[in-house]
PDB file of C-alpha atoms and ligand atoms in Angstrom:
ATOM      1  CA  MET A  28     -10.739 -25.976  -1.623  1.00 46.00           C
ATOM      2  CA  SER A  29     -11.260 -25.355  -5.332  1.00 44.00           C
ATOM      3  CA  THR A  30      -9.554 -22.278  -6.689  1.00 46.00           C
ATOM      4  CA  THR A  31     -11.177 -22.414 -10.098  1.00 51.00           C
ATOM      5  CA  LEU A  32     -14.792 -22.369  -8.962  1.00 49.00           C
ATOM      6  CA  GLN A  33     -14.537 -19.773  -6.235  1.00 72.00           C
ATOM      7  CA  HIS A  34     -11.934 -17.453  -4.839  1.00 85.00           C
ATOM      8  CA  PRO A  35     -11.136 -18.650  -1.313  1.00 89.00           C
ATOM      9  CA  LEU A  36     -11.918 -15.250   0.196  1.00 90.00           C
ATOM     10  CA  ASP A  37     -15.313 -15.028  -1.494  1.00 87.00           C
ATOM     11  CA  ASP A  38     -16.666 -17.888   0.597  1.00 87.00           C
ATOM     12  CA  PRO A  39     -18.320 -16.105   3.538  1.00 84.00           C
ATOM     13  CA  ARG A  40     -17.516 -19.080   5.789  1.00 89.00           C
ATOM     14  CA  ALA A  41     -13.785 -18.769   5.068  1.00 91.00           C
ATOM     15  CA  ASP A  42     -11.658 -17.293   7.858  1.00 94.00           C
ATOM     16  CA  PRO A  43      -9.518 -14.612   6.166  1.00 95.00           C
ATOM     17  CA  PHE A  44      -6.712 -15.193   8.667  1.00 96.00           C
ATOM     18  CA  GLU A  45      -6.616 -18.900   7.802  1.00 95.00           C
ATOM     19  CA  VAL A  46      -6.437 -17.988   4.107  1.00 96.00           C
ATOM     20  CA  ALA A  47      -3.564 -15.593   4.944  1.00 97.00           C
ATOM     21  CA  ALA A  48      -1.793 -18.352   6.897  1.00 97.00           C
ATOM     22  CA  ALA A  49      -2.143 -20.668   3.883  1.00 97.00           C
ATOM     23  CA  ALA A  50      -0.713 -17.915   1.665  1.00 97.00           C
ATOM     24  CA  ALA A  51       2.236 -17.444   4.039  1.00 97.00           C
ATOM     25  CA  ALA A  52       2.892 -21.191   3.895  1.00 97.00           C
ATOM     26  CA  ASP A  53       2.849 -21.009   0.080  1.00 97.00           C
ATOM     27  CA  ILE A  54       5.356 -18.146   0.197  1.00 97.00           C
ATOM     28  CA  ALA A  55       7.659 -20.061   2.563  1.00 97.00           C
ATOM     29  CA  GLU A  56       7.503 -23.091   0.294  1.00 97.00           C
ATOM     30  CA  ARG A  57       7.992 -21.235  -3.001  1.00 95.00           C
ATOM     31  CA  THR A  58      10.689 -18.835  -1.802  1.00 96.00           C
ATOM     32  CA  GLY A  59      12.481 -21.144   0.637  1.00 96.00           C
ATOM     33  CA  VAL A  60      12.341 -18.306   3.176  1.00 97.00           C
ATOM     34  CA  GLU A  61      10.505 -19.324   6.310  1.00 96.00           C
ATOM     35  CA  ARG A  62       9.896 -15.882   7.827  1.00 97.00           C
ATOM     36  CA  HIS A  63      10.014 -12.237   6.767  1.00 98.00           C
ATOM     37  CA  ASP A  64      10.656  -9.192   8.947  1.00 98.00           C
ATOM     38  CA  ILE A  65       9.472  -6.275   6.812  1.00 98.00           C
ATOM     39  CA  ALA A  66       6.860  -6.122   4.058  1.00 98.00           C
ATOM     40  CA  LEU A  67       6.497  -3.475   1.364  1.00 98.00           C
ATOM     41  CA  THR A  68       3.612  -2.843  -0.985  1.00 96.00           C
ATOM     42  CA  LEU A  69       4.989  -0.912  -3.929  1.00 94.00           C
ATOM     43  CA  GLY A  70       2.436   1.269  -5.687  1.00 90.00           C
ATOM     44  CA  SER A  71       2.694   3.490  -8.770  1.00 85.00           C
ATOM     45  CA  GLY A  72       6.208   4.876  -9.094  1.00 89.00           C
ATOM     46  CA  TRP A  73       7.824   2.829  -6.322  1.00 93.00           C
ATOM     47  CA  ALA A  74       8.533  -0.516  -8.009  1.00 90.00           C
ATOM     48  CA  LYS A  75      12.260   0.016  -8.571  1.00 91.00           C
ATOM     49  CA  ALA A  76      12.855   0.069  -4.830  1.00 92.00           C
ATOM     50  CA  ALA A  77      12.666  -3.728  -4.991  1.00 91.00           C
ATOM     51  CA  ASP A  78      15.911  -3.753  -7.014  1.00 93.00           C
ATOM     52  CA  LEU A  79      17.709  -1.452  -4.620  1.00 93.00           C
ATOM     53  CA  ILE A  80      16.998  -2.688  -1.112  1.00 95.00           C
ATOM     54  CA  GLY A  81      18.927  -5.942  -1.218  1.00 96.00           C
ATOM     55  CA  GLU A  82      19.480  -9.242  -2.945  1.00 96.00           C
ATOM     56  CA  THR A  83      16.417 -10.885  -4.492  1.00 97.00           C
ATOM     57  CA  VAL A  84      16.307 -14.469  -3.265  1.00 96.00           C
ATOM     58  CA  ALA A  85      13.065 -15.440  -5.002  1.00 97.00           C
ATOM     59  CA  ASN A  86      10.490 -13.814  -7.260  1.00 95.00           C
ATOM     60  CA  ILE A  87       7.182 -15.614  -7.628  1.00 94.00           C
ATOM     61  CA  PRO A  88       3.935 -14.771  -9.446  1.00 92.00           C
ATOM     62  CA  ALA A  89       1.402 -13.633  -6.867  1.00 91.00           C
ATOM     63  CA  THR A  90      -1.244 -15.751  -8.536  1.00 87.00           C
ATOM     64  CA  ASP A  91       0.696 -18.862  -7.351  1.00 89.00           C
ATOM     65  CA  VAL A  92      -0.121 -17.886  -3.773  1.00 94.00           C
ATOM     66  CA  THR A  93      -3.434 -18.681  -2.086  1.00 94.00           C
ATOM     67  CA  GLY A  94      -5.948 -15.847  -2.206  1.00 92.00           C
ATOM     68  CA  PHE A  95      -4.070 -13.431  -4.477  1.00 90.00           C
ATOM     69  CA  SER A  96      -6.006 -12.020  -7.422  1.00 77.00           C
ATOM     70  CA  LYS A  97      -4.746 -11.092 -10.869  1.00 72.00           C
ATOM     71  CA  PRO A  98      -3.642  -7.439 -11.041  1.00 64.00           C
ATOM     72  CA  ALA A  99      -6.350  -5.311 -12.642  1.00 65.00           C
ATOM     73  CA  LEU A 100      -3.982  -2.817 -14.129  1.00 63.00           C
ATOM     74  CA  ALA A 101      -1.085  -2.814 -16.558  1.00 57.00           C
ATOM     75  CA  GLY A 102       1.854  -1.255 -14.733  1.00 51.00           C
ATOM     76  CA  HIS A 103       1.048  -3.098 -11.512  1.00 54.00           C
ATOM     77  CA  VAL A 104       3.431  -6.057 -11.418  1.00 51.00           C
ATOM     78  CA  GLY A 105       1.791  -9.114  -9.963  1.00 85.00           C
ATOM     79  CA  SER A 106       4.765 -10.612  -8.185  1.00 91.00           C
ATOM     80  CA  LEU A 107       5.981 -11.351  -4.678  1.00 95.00           C
ATOM     81  CA  ARG A 108       9.686 -11.019  -4.016  1.00 96.00           C
ATOM     82  CA  SER A 109      11.732 -12.227  -1.092  1.00 97.00           C
ATOM     83  CA  ILE A 110      14.747  -9.995  -0.549  1.00 97.00           C
ATOM     84  CA  LEU A 111      17.724 -10.402   1.763  1.00 97.00           C
ATOM     85  CA  LEU A 112      18.636  -6.988   3.166  1.00 96.00           C
ATOM     86  CA  PRO A 113      22.258  -6.026   3.911  1.00 94.00           C
ATOM     87  CA  SER A 114      21.296  -6.097   7.613  1.00 94.00           C
ATOM     88  CA  GLY A 115      20.410  -9.792   7.308  1.00 96.00           C
ATOM     89  CA  LYS A 116      16.693  -9.033   7.661  1.00 97.00           C
ATOM     90  CA  ARG A 117      14.209 -10.430   5.179  1.00 97.00           C
ATOM     91  CA  ALA A 118      11.858  -8.239   3.181  1.00 98.00           C
ATOM     92  CA  LEU A 119       8.747  -9.367   1.341  1.00 98.00           C
ATOM     93  CA  VAL A 120       7.943  -7.068  -1.571  1.00 97.00           C
ATOM     94  CA  ILE A 121       4.344  -7.165  -2.677  1.00 94.00           C
ATOM     95  CA  GLY A 122       3.968  -5.994  -6.264  1.00 88.00           C
ATOM     96  CA  ALA A 123       0.351  -7.074  -6.462  1.00 78.00           C
ATOM     97  CA  ARG A 124      -2.236  -4.775  -4.959  1.00 88.00           C
ATOM     98  CA  THR A 125      -5.948  -5.449  -5.167  1.00 91.00           C
ATOM     99  CA  HIS A 126      -7.761  -2.124  -5.174  1.00 93.00           C
ATOM    100  CA  TYR A 127     -11.070  -1.532  -3.471  1.00 96.00           C
ATOM    101  CA  TYR A 128     -12.481  -0.126  -6.737  1.00 95.00           C
ATOM    102  CA  GLU A 129     -12.116  -3.548  -8.363  1.00 92.00           C
ATOM    103  CA  GLY A 130     -15.222  -4.515  -6.431  1.00 92.00           C
ATOM    104  CA  HIS A 131     -13.930  -7.819  -5.029  1.00 91.00           C
ATOM    105  CA  GLY A 132     -14.594  -6.797  -1.442  1.00 93.00           C
ATOM    106  CA  VAL A 133     -12.334  -5.583   1.314  1.00 96.00           C
ATOM    107  CA  ARG A 134     -11.149  -9.077   2.334  1.00 96.00           C
ATOM    108  CA  ARG A 135      -9.307  -9.397  -0.960  1.00 94.00           C
ATOM    109  CA  VAL A 136      -8.001  -5.822  -0.673  1.00 96.00           C
ATOM    110  CA  VAL A 137      -6.227  -6.528   2.620  1.00 97.00           C
ATOM    111  CA  HIS A 138      -5.223 -10.133   1.954  1.00 97.00           C
ATOM    112  CA  SER A 139      -1.653  -9.157   1.039  1.00 97.00           C
ATOM    113  CA  VAL A 140      -1.236  -7.273   4.319  1.00 98.00           C
ATOM    114  CA  ARG A 141      -2.625 -10.170   6.362  1.00 98.00           C
ATOM    115  CA  THR A 142      -0.362 -12.526   4.454  1.00 98.00           C
ATOM    116  CA  ALA A 143       2.648 -10.298   5.200  1.00 98.00           C
ATOM    117  CA  ALA A 144       1.781 -10.440   8.895  1.00 98.00           C
ATOM    118  CA  ALA A 145       1.409 -14.221   8.691  1.00 98.00           C
ATOM    119  CA  THR A 146       4.938 -14.474   7.235  1.00 98.00           C
ATOM    120  CA  GLY A 147       6.186 -12.837  10.427  1.00 98.00           C
ATOM    121  CA  ALA A 148       6.568  -9.253   9.211  1.00 98.00           C
ATOM    122  CA  THR A 149       6.232  -6.661  11.968  1.00 98.00           C
ATOM    123  CA  ILE A 150       6.709  -3.581   9.777  1.00 98.00           C
ATOM    124  CA  MET A 151       4.397  -2.829   6.845  1.00 98.00           C
ATOM    125  CA  ILE A 152       5.467  -0.187   4.352  1.00 98.00           C
ATOM    126  CA  LEU A 153       2.572   0.977   2.183  1.00 98.00           C
ATOM    127  CA  THR A 154       3.314   3.168  -0.839  1.00 97.00           C
ATOM    128  CA  ASN A 155       1.096   4.648  -3.512  1.00 96.00           C
ATOM    129  CA  GLY A 156       0.769   7.264  -6.212  1.00 95.00           C
ATOM    130  CA  ALA A 157      -1.727   9.953  -5.248  1.00 96.00           C
ATOM    131  CA  GLY A 158      -3.033  13.449  -5.869  1.00 97.00           C
ATOM    132  CA  GLY A 159      -1.712  16.337  -3.799  1.00 97.00           C
ATOM    133  CA  ILE A 160      -3.703  19.187  -2.296  1.00 98.00           C
ATOM    134  CA  LYS A 161      -0.828  21.334  -1.028  1.00 96.00           C
ATOM    135  CA  PRO A 162      -0.029  23.564  -4.028  1.00 91.00           C
ATOM    136  CA  ASN A 163       3.724  23.434  -3.362  1.00 94.00           C
ATOM    137  CA  TRP A 164       3.800  19.652  -3.869  1.00 95.00           C
ATOM    138  CA  MET A 165       4.952  19.384  -7.450  1.00 92.00           C
ATOM    139  CA  PRO A 166       4.363  16.082  -9.290  1.00 93.00           C
ATOM    140  CA  GLY A 167       7.224  13.777  -8.311  1.00 93.00           C
ATOM    141  CA  THR A 168       7.260  14.817  -4.644  1.00 95.00           C
ATOM    142  CA  PRO A 169       7.339  11.932  -2.133  1.00 96.00           C
ATOM    143  CA  VAL A 170       5.460  12.617   1.130  1.00 98.00           C
ATOM    144  CA  LEU A 171       4.986  10.722   4.369  1.00 98.00           C
ATOM    145  CA  ILE A 172       1.468   9.780   5.412  1.00 98.00           C
ATOM    146  CA  SER A 173       0.843  11.093   8.924  1.00 98.00           C
ATOM    147  CA  ASP A 174      -2.770   9.916   9.273  1.00 98.00           C
ATOM    148  CA  HIS A 175      -5.736   9.091   7.100  1.00 98.00           C
ATOM    149  CA  LEU A 176      -9.376   9.837   6.344  1.00 98.00           C
ATOM    150  CA  ASN A 177     -11.144   6.678   5.226  1.00 98.00           C
ATOM    151  CA  LEU A 178     -13.965   7.795   2.919  1.00 98.00           C
ATOM    152  CA  THR A 179     -14.762   4.327   1.585  1.00 98.00           C
ATOM    153  CA  ALA A 180     -17.406   3.763   4.279  1.00 96.00           C
ATOM    154  CA  ASP A 181     -15.920   0.288   4.668  1.00 97.00           C
ATOM    155  CA  SER A 182     -13.537  -1.517   6.998  1.00 97.00           C
ATOM    156  CA  PRO A 183     -11.460  -4.685   6.864  1.00 97.00           C
ATOM    157  CA  LEU A 184     -12.554  -5.438  10.421  1.00 97.00           C
ATOM    158  CA  GLU A 185     -15.482  -7.768  10.770  1.00 94.00           C
ATOM    159  CA  GLY A 186     -17.867  -7.951  13.701  1.00 90.00           C
ATOM    160  CA  ALA A 187     -17.328  -6.067  16.949  1.00 90.00           C
ATOM    161  CA  THR A 188     -13.582  -5.730  16.459  1.00 89.00           C
ATOM    162  CA  PHE A 189     -12.547  -2.427  18.009  1.00 93.00           C
ATOM    163  CA  VAL A 190      -9.029  -1.492  16.999  1.00 96.00           C
ATOM    164  CA  ASP A 191      -7.251   1.684  18.111  1.00 96.00           C
ATOM    165  CA  LEU A 192      -5.921   3.775  15.211  1.00 97.00           C
ATOM    166  CA  THR A 193      -4.089   6.438  17.192  1.00 96.00           C
ATOM    167  CA  ASP A 194      -0.569   6.677  15.769  1.00 94.00           C
ATOM    168  CA  LEU A 195      -1.573   4.274  12.983  1.00 98.00           C
ATOM    169  CA  TYR A 196       1.233   5.700  10.822  1.00 98.00           C
ATOM    170  CA  SER A 197       4.074   5.133  13.252  1.00 98.00           C
ATOM    171  CA  ALA A 198       5.744   8.306  14.514  1.00 97.00           C
ATOM    172  CA  ARG A 199       8.866   6.207  15.142  1.00 97.00           C
ATOM    173  CA  LEU A 200       9.077   5.105  11.503  1.00 98.00           C
ATOM    174  CA  ARG A 201       8.296   8.600  10.220  1.00 98.00           C
ATOM    175  CA  GLY A 202      11.130   9.857  12.413  1.00 97.00           C
ATOM    176  CA  ILE A 203      13.521   7.365  10.831  1.00 97.00           C
ATOM    177  CA  ALA A 204      12.390   8.440   7.342  1.00 97.00           C
ATOM    178  CA  LYS A 205      12.969  12.107   8.227  1.00 97.00           C
ATOM    179  CA  SER A 206      16.401  11.320   9.625  1.00 97.00           C
ATOM    180  CA  ILE A 207      17.252   9.993   6.147  1.00 96.00           C
ATOM    181  CA  GLU A 208      15.567  12.844   4.254  1.00 96.00           C
ATOM    182  CA  PRO A 209      14.918  15.865   6.496  1.00 96.00           C
ATOM    183  CA  GLY A 210      13.023  17.643   3.705  1.00 95.00           C
ATOM    184  CA  LEU A 211      10.227  15.042   3.617  1.00 97.00           C
ATOM    185  CA  ASP A 212       6.857  16.685   4.155  1.00 98.00           C
ATOM    186  CA  GLU A 213       3.863  14.791   5.514  1.00 98.00           C
ATOM    187  CA  GLY A 214       0.116  14.874   5.149  1.00 98.00           C
ATOM    188  CA  VAL A 215      -3.216  13.201   5.786  1.00 98.00           C
ATOM    189  CA  TYR A 216      -4.095  10.609   3.135  1.00 98.00           C
ATOM    190  CA  THR A 217      -7.713  10.407   2.082  1.00 98.00           C
ATOM    191  CA  GLN A 218      -8.953   7.184   0.532  1.00 98.00           C
ATOM    192  CA  PHE A 219     -11.835   7.390  -1.910  1.00 98.00           C
ATOM    193  CA  ARG A 220     -13.414   4.358  -3.512  1.00 97.00           C
ATOM    194  CA  GLY A 221     -12.516   5.401  -7.078  1.00 94.00           C
ATOM    195  CA  PRO A 222     -11.862   4.458  -9.807  1.00 96.00           C
ATOM    196  CA  HIS A 223     -13.052   7.887 -10.931  1.00 96.00           C
ATOM    197  CA  TYR A 224     -10.874  10.734  -9.785  1.00 96.00           C
ATOM    198  CA  GLU A 225     -12.397  13.225  -7.375  1.00 97.00           C
ATOM    199  CA  THR A 226     -14.432  16.219  -8.416  1.00 97.00           C
ATOM    200  CA  PRO A 227     -12.971  19.630  -7.552  1.00 97.00           C
ATOM    201  CA  ALA A 228     -15.770  19.948  -4.947  1.00 98.00           C
ATOM    202  CA  GLU A 229     -14.696  16.686  -3.314  1.00 98.00           C
ATOM    203  CA  VAL A 230     -11.114  17.901  -3.226  1.00 98.00           C
ATOM    204  CA  GLN A 231     -12.264  21.126  -1.513  1.00 98.00           C
ATOM    205  CA  MET A 232     -14.222  19.013   0.980  1.00 98.00           C
ATOM    206  CA  VAL A 233     -11.097  16.966   1.739  1.00 98.00           C
ATOM    207  CA  LYS A 234      -9.134  20.156   2.221  1.00 98.00           C
ATOM    208  CA  SER A 235     -11.691  21.532   4.664  1.00 98.00           C
ATOM    209  CA  ILE A 236     -11.835  18.323   6.725  1.00 98.00           C
ATOM    210  CA  GLY A 237      -8.076  18.122   7.087  1.00 98.00           C
ATOM    211  CA  GLY A 238      -6.857  15.963   4.195  1.00 98.00           C
ATOM    212  CA  HIS A 239      -3.821  16.718   2.044  1.00 98.00           C
ATOM    213  CA  ILE A 240      -3.463  13.674  -0.224  1.00 98.00           C
ATOM    214  CA  VAL A 241      -6.170  11.898  -2.269  1.00 98.00           C
ATOM    215  CA  GLY A 242      -5.946   8.323  -3.468  1.00 98.00           C
ATOM    216  CA  MET A 243      -7.649   4.985  -3.926  1.00 97.00           C
ATOM    217  CA  SER A 244      -5.683   2.612  -1.692  1.00 97.00           C
ATOM    218  CA  THR A 245      -3.694   2.346   1.541  1.00 98.00           C
ATOM    219  CA  ALA A 246      -6.156   3.366   4.303  1.00 98.00           C
ATOM    220  CA  LEU A 247      -7.989   0.021   4.387  1.00 98.00           C
ATOM    221  CA  GLU A 248      -4.654  -1.820   4.178  1.00 98.00           C
ATOM    222  CA  ALA A 249      -3.228   0.244   7.029  1.00 98.00           C
ATOM    223  CA  ILE A 250      -6.195  -0.632   9.245  1.00 98.00           C
ATOM    224  CA  ALA A 251      -5.660  -4.337   8.552  1.00 98.00           C
ATOM    225  CA  ALA A 252      -1.950  -3.961   9.292  1.00 98.00           C
ATOM    226  CA  ARG A 253      -2.724  -2.348  12.633  1.00 98.00           C
ATOM    227  CA  GLN A 254      -5.219  -5.104  13.460  1.00 98.00           C
ATOM    228  CA  ALA A 255      -2.413  -7.593  12.775  1.00 97.00           C
ATOM    229  CA  GLY A 256      -0.165  -5.687  15.195  1.00 97.00           C
ATOM    230  CA  MET A 257       2.218  -4.315  12.570  1.00 98.00           C
ATOM    231  CA  GLU A 258       3.937  -0.945  12.611  1.00 98.00           C
ATOM    232  CA  VAL A 259       2.968   1.042   9.500  1.00 98.00           C
ATOM    233  CA  LEU A 260       5.002   3.421   7.362  1.00 98.00           C
ATOM    234  CA  GLY A 261       2.968   5.097   4.610  1.00 98.00           C
ATOM    235  CA  MET A 262       4.403   7.086   1.716  1.00 98.00           C
ATOM    236  CA  SER A 263       2.706   8.732  -1.248  1.00 97.00           C
ATOM    237  CA  LEU A 264       4.277   9.848  -4.477  1.00 96.00           C
ATOM    238  CA  ILE A 265       2.406  12.968  -5.552  1.00 96.00           C
ATOM    239  CA  THR A 266       1.796  12.216  -9.235  1.00 94.00           C
ATOM    240  CA  ASN A 267      -0.457  15.220  -9.849  1.00 94.00           C
ATOM    241  CA  LEU A 268      -2.145  18.053  -8.060  1.00 96.00           C
ATOM    242  CA  ALA A 269      -5.668  16.998  -7.105  1.00 97.00           C
ATOM    243  CA  ALA A 270      -8.647  17.871  -9.329  1.00 96.00           C
ATOM    244  CA  GLY A 271      -9.344  21.593  -9.376  1.00 95.00           C
ATOM    245  CA  ILE A 272      -6.025  22.396  -7.658  1.00 94.00           C
ATOM    246  CA  GLN A 273      -4.359  21.814 -11.001  1.00 89.00           C
ATOM    247  CA  THR A 274      -6.196  23.564 -13.796  1.00 88.00           C
ATOM    248  CA  THR A 275      -5.749  20.799 -16.392  1.00 90.00           C
ATOM    249  CA  PRO A 276      -7.817  17.573 -16.446  1.00 90.00           C
ATOM    250  CA  LEU A 277      -6.429  14.471 -14.709  1.00 91.00           C
ATOM    251  CA  SER A 278      -5.434  11.388 -16.650  1.00 89.00           C
ATOM    252  CA  HIS A 279      -4.079   7.951 -15.824  1.00 88.00           C
ATOM    253  CA  ALA A 280      -1.341   8.533 -18.426  1.00 89.00           C
ATOM    254  CA  GLU A 281      -0.204  11.627 -16.525  1.00 86.00           C
ATOM    255  CA  VAL A 282      -0.143   9.649 -13.273  1.00 85.00           C
ATOM    256  CA  LEU A 283       1.939   6.863 -14.854  1.00 87.00           C
ATOM    257  CA  GLU A 284       4.324   9.323 -16.467  1.00 89.00           C
ATOM    258  CA  ALA A 285       4.939  11.203 -13.227  1.00 88.00           C
ATOM    259  CA  GLY A 286       5.585   7.841 -11.580  1.00 87.00           C
ATOM    260  CA  GLN A 287       8.129   6.865 -14.218  1.00 88.00           C
ATOM    261  CA  VAL A 288       9.992  10.166 -13.981  1.00 90.00           C
ATOM    262  CA  ALA A 289      10.150  10.122 -10.176  1.00 93.00           C
ATOM    263  CA  GLU A 290      10.779   6.380  -9.817  1.00 93.00           C
ATOM    264  CA  PRO A 291      14.599   6.323  -9.650  1.00 92.00           C
ATOM    265  CA  VAL A 292      14.744   9.092  -7.033  1.00 93.00           C
ATOM    266  CA  ILE A 293      11.936   7.919  -4.758  1.00 95.00           C
ATOM    267  CA  SER A 294      12.960   4.268  -5.035  1.00 94.00           C
ATOM    268  CA  ALA A 295      16.486   5.151  -3.922  1.00 94.00           C
ATOM    269  CA  LEU A 296      15.025   7.168  -1.038  1.00 96.00           C
ATOM    270  CA  LEU A 297      12.829   4.270   0.038  1.00 96.00           C
ATOM    271  CA  ALA A 298      15.791   1.884  -0.155  1.00 95.00           C
ATOM    272  CA  ARG A 299      17.779   4.155   2.169  1.00 95.00           C
ATOM    273  CA  ILE A 300      14.850   4.284   4.601  1.00 97.00           C
ATOM    274  CA  VAL A 301      14.515   0.489   4.568  1.00 96.00           C
ATOM    275  CA  GLY A 302      18.242   0.235   5.186  1.00 95.00           C
ATOM    276  CA  ALA A 303      17.795   2.269   8.358  1.00 95.00           C
ATOM    277  CA  LEU A 304      14.962   0.186   9.836  1.00 93.00           C
TER     278      LEU A 304
HETATM  279  N1  LIG B  30      -6.864  11.084  -6.969  1.00 93.63           N
HETATM  280  C1  LIG B  30      -7.017   9.798  -6.618  1.00 93.63           C
HETATM  281  N2  LIG B  30      -6.129   8.872  -6.889  1.00 93.63           N
HETATM  282  C2  LIG B  30      -5.010   9.239  -7.531  1.00 93.63           C
HETATM  283  C3  LIG B  30      -4.793  10.561  -7.933  1.00 93.63           C
HETATM  284  C4  LIG B  30      -5.772  11.540  -7.628  1.00 93.63           C
HETATM  285  O1  LIG B  30      -5.653  12.727  -7.937  1.00 93.63           O
HETATM  286  N3  LIG B  30      -3.578  10.584  -8.556  1.00 93.63           N
HETATM  287  C5  LIG B  30      -3.088   9.320  -8.524  1.00 93.63           C
HETATM  288  N4  LIG B  30      -3.956   8.497  -7.907  1.00 93.63           N
END
């Protein structure tokens, strides 16, 4: 299949699970690691965790792997890392997220998760930077995702594929995270399409329908992870209070800065959680 003429996932006849299997084979070949146990997608503010969880065995550009797209955003590192954990388990760190707002379709958005599953991973850790609705969540606060509201009006599932999403964000894994950091709060993540931030009215709507965190990723990926039979742990770094909850305007610079300030602390926390899995 040509990669220059057409992205393999843009061909409607392509089977996304076959593309993911090809990607997993590329990862095995390039890293020399046949199977992985745990996969982590590191969003804004979480990247340093990759340096802390274990010994990096291989670090490859994601664009060398079938089906991965170039990162759209500076600050999102487009690499895949194979890490040997102290426990002897293997972690695949995905530093290349394709966002739904890029407009490449949901197949490309969830390709990394399907690839992680095809490498053998049974636990998927999804992290992001997001806006907070609870006023006591100061920028820099990490929170567990307990459930989600998917407001993209889209799904990674195709056809009559009915997948149960009860306990999508594993209570078992949240329990392990809380045993490491008892102060961790949790909330319902709400995925919007983006890339615009929400209006204050949208944030009030989220609040009234039971959401606590607003962002532009994760929910679609979590659904794909569940379809693949993985256990999901979701964590958000609150980079700002959501629009209208904070009185000042939102900016990408503010989000990045909050991520940089919080990064050492939340990365160390995530490393300790991974160590306990
Ligand atoms: N809304 C949506 N996405 C975000 C936000 C937000 O307030 N902050 C960081 N990512």
